[in-house]
Structures are given as C-alpha cells and as structure tokens.
C-alpha cells in the first residue's frame, strides 16, 4: 500500500519554525512507523532525526505523537493507522530536532521521587525475601519503561511543567508499596507537595497513552489515598 508519512520537521540551526514535510512510500500493513522512519532516513533524507534503540517496545526511547496520540513508533502498525500517518514530537518538552525532545526535565521529575529501594537494614542472611502477595501489590507499576508517553499526554503537565507528572508518580508508587522499602513516608511527603500528586485531575490521558498498559490513573489514586489515610494497604 502507498502511505503518506507526514513528519513535523524542526532543525534549530536552519528553521525559524517547525514545518511539515511529506514522504510518500510503499509499505506493508504490518510495517511499523519505525520501519517507515528508517526507510525515509536511509533512502530519502538522512537528516530525519528520531531516537530508537531496542525496537521491540522495551527501552522506551521512541515515544512520539502518531496521528495525534502518544505511541512507541516500534509498536505502531501501519494497518492500525491507515495510509496517512502524521508523526510529531512529544508535546510539552523542548524539541531538540525533529522527533527528539529534551528529556532532562522528565529525568529531573523522575529523580525527585527517590526512584530506588531504601532499606539500611542488612538481611540476617541471603537475600531480602518478599512474599508473592507483597510483590503483587506493586507489580503493575514495575512495568514502566520511562518512555514519557504518559507525562507528555497529560493536560495538567502541559499547563505547568513543574507538575511532577504521571511517570514520576508511577515510579514513586512502585517503591511506596514495596514492603521492603523504608522510605514510603518520605516519598508520600514529596507527592503531597505543591507540584505533586494533587495536580492530577483524573483525566485518564496517561492511562490511554501507556504502551505497557499500566493503570496509571489507578496508581495515582492509590498514592492520593495513601497520603489521605496514612495507610499502604
Ligand atoms: S525502540 Fe525501544 S521501545 Fe521502541
């Protein structure tokens, strides 16, 4: 099938404003948008710029807006999108070039929630064991690949990028509800700050955007409930 791939191009060294550029190419229905980007870069215009690494939905490096929805280019199939496909960089982040955005503000929010296990106690012997049910408590939020699709689909984040954003709250959730961790109160205090969890207006864009199907809005609600009740059940 013939596909028109419309790319929002921006090179700060030569462009005053972003502009769209169309490429017409032959594609198979099961081709991914990433395959189309590779084809354009390798055969038509080597200056087309985007990130990718694993190409199998694991590393999270190729999140972008595809036909207006945040997706991973390596998981978005032509047959799901039709023969007119528009690709734009993630919203709400500074664009460096074409589909590449500056992720540093995203990493600042990520780092702010202490995304690591805190426990000063040395286990008596062997590993720090955990029951299956305790592990299951935060299983969903372990699936995050930090692609930023959720945070950059959130109108609250677009309105104010000081908001810590859904991805950072998902990371906080992953440790708050881990019964081996001893810093839940500290993380909940961070979540309770001005630009923490209460900026979420339960819009659900994050849940729709997540390529790993994490129930992001539910995780945010659980963090809100833990702040209000002081309980982690
Ligand atoms: S390239 Fe790694 S998730 Fe798409």
Coordinates of N, CA, C and O and ligand atoms in Angstrom, one line a residue, residues 34 51-62 72-74 145, ligand 1:
X34 N 8.2 2.9 12.9 CA 9.7 3.0 13.0 C 10.3 2.5 11.7 O 11.3 3.0 11.2
X51 N 14.8 9.1 17.9 CA 15.5 8.1 18.8 C 14.9 6.7 18.6 O 13.7 6.6 18.5
X52 N 15.7 5.7 18.7 CA 15.2 4.3 18.8 C 16.4 3.5 19.3 O 17.6 3.9 19.1
X53 N 16.1 2.4 20.0 CA 17.2 1.5 20.4 C 16.8 0.1 20.3 O 17.2 -0.6 19.4
X54 N 15.9 -0.4 21.2 CA 15.6 -1.9 21.2 C 14.8 -2.3 20.0 O 14.8 -3.4 19.5
X55 N 13.9 -1.4 19.6 CA 13.0 -1.6 18.5 C 12.0 -2.7 18.8 O 11.3 -3.3 17.9
X56 N 11.8 -3.0 20.1 CA 10.8 -4.0 20.5 C 10.0 -3.6 21.7 O 9.6 -4.5 22.5
X57 N 9.8 -2.3 21.9 CA 8.8 -1.9 23.0 C 9.4 -2.1 24.4 O 8.6 -2.2 25.3
X58 N 10.7 -2.1 24.5 CA 11.3 -2.3 25.8 C 12.0 -1.1 26.4 O 11.9 -0.8 27.6
X59 N 12.7 -0.4 25.5 CA 13.6 0.7 26.0 C 12.9 2.0 26.2 O 13.3 2.8 27.0
X60 N 11.8 2.2 25.5 CA 11.0 3.5 25.7 C 11.6 4.7 25.0 O 11.2 5.8 25.2
X61 N 12.5 4.5 24.1 CA 13.2 5.7 23.5 C 12.5 6.3 22.3 O 12.8 7.4 21.9
X62 N 11.5 5.6 21.7 CA 10.9 6.1 20.5 C 9.4 6.5 20.7 O 8.6 6.4 19.8
X72 N 4.7 4.3 20.9 CA 6.0 3.9 20.5 C 6.0 3.7 19.0 O 5.2 2.9 18.6
X73 N 6.9 4.3 18.3 CA 7.0 4.1 16.9 C 7.3 2.6 16.5 O 6.9 2.1 15.5
X74 N 7.9 1.9 17.4 CA 8.3 0.5 17.1 C 7.1 -0.5 17.4 O 7.2 -1.7 17.2
X145 N 8.5 1.8 31.4 CA 9.8 1.8 30.6 C 10.3 3.3 30.5 O 11.2 3.5 29.6
Ligands
LIG1 S1 12.8 1.4 20.3 FE1 12.8 0.7 22.3 S2 10.7 0.9 22.9 FE2 10.7 1.4 20.8

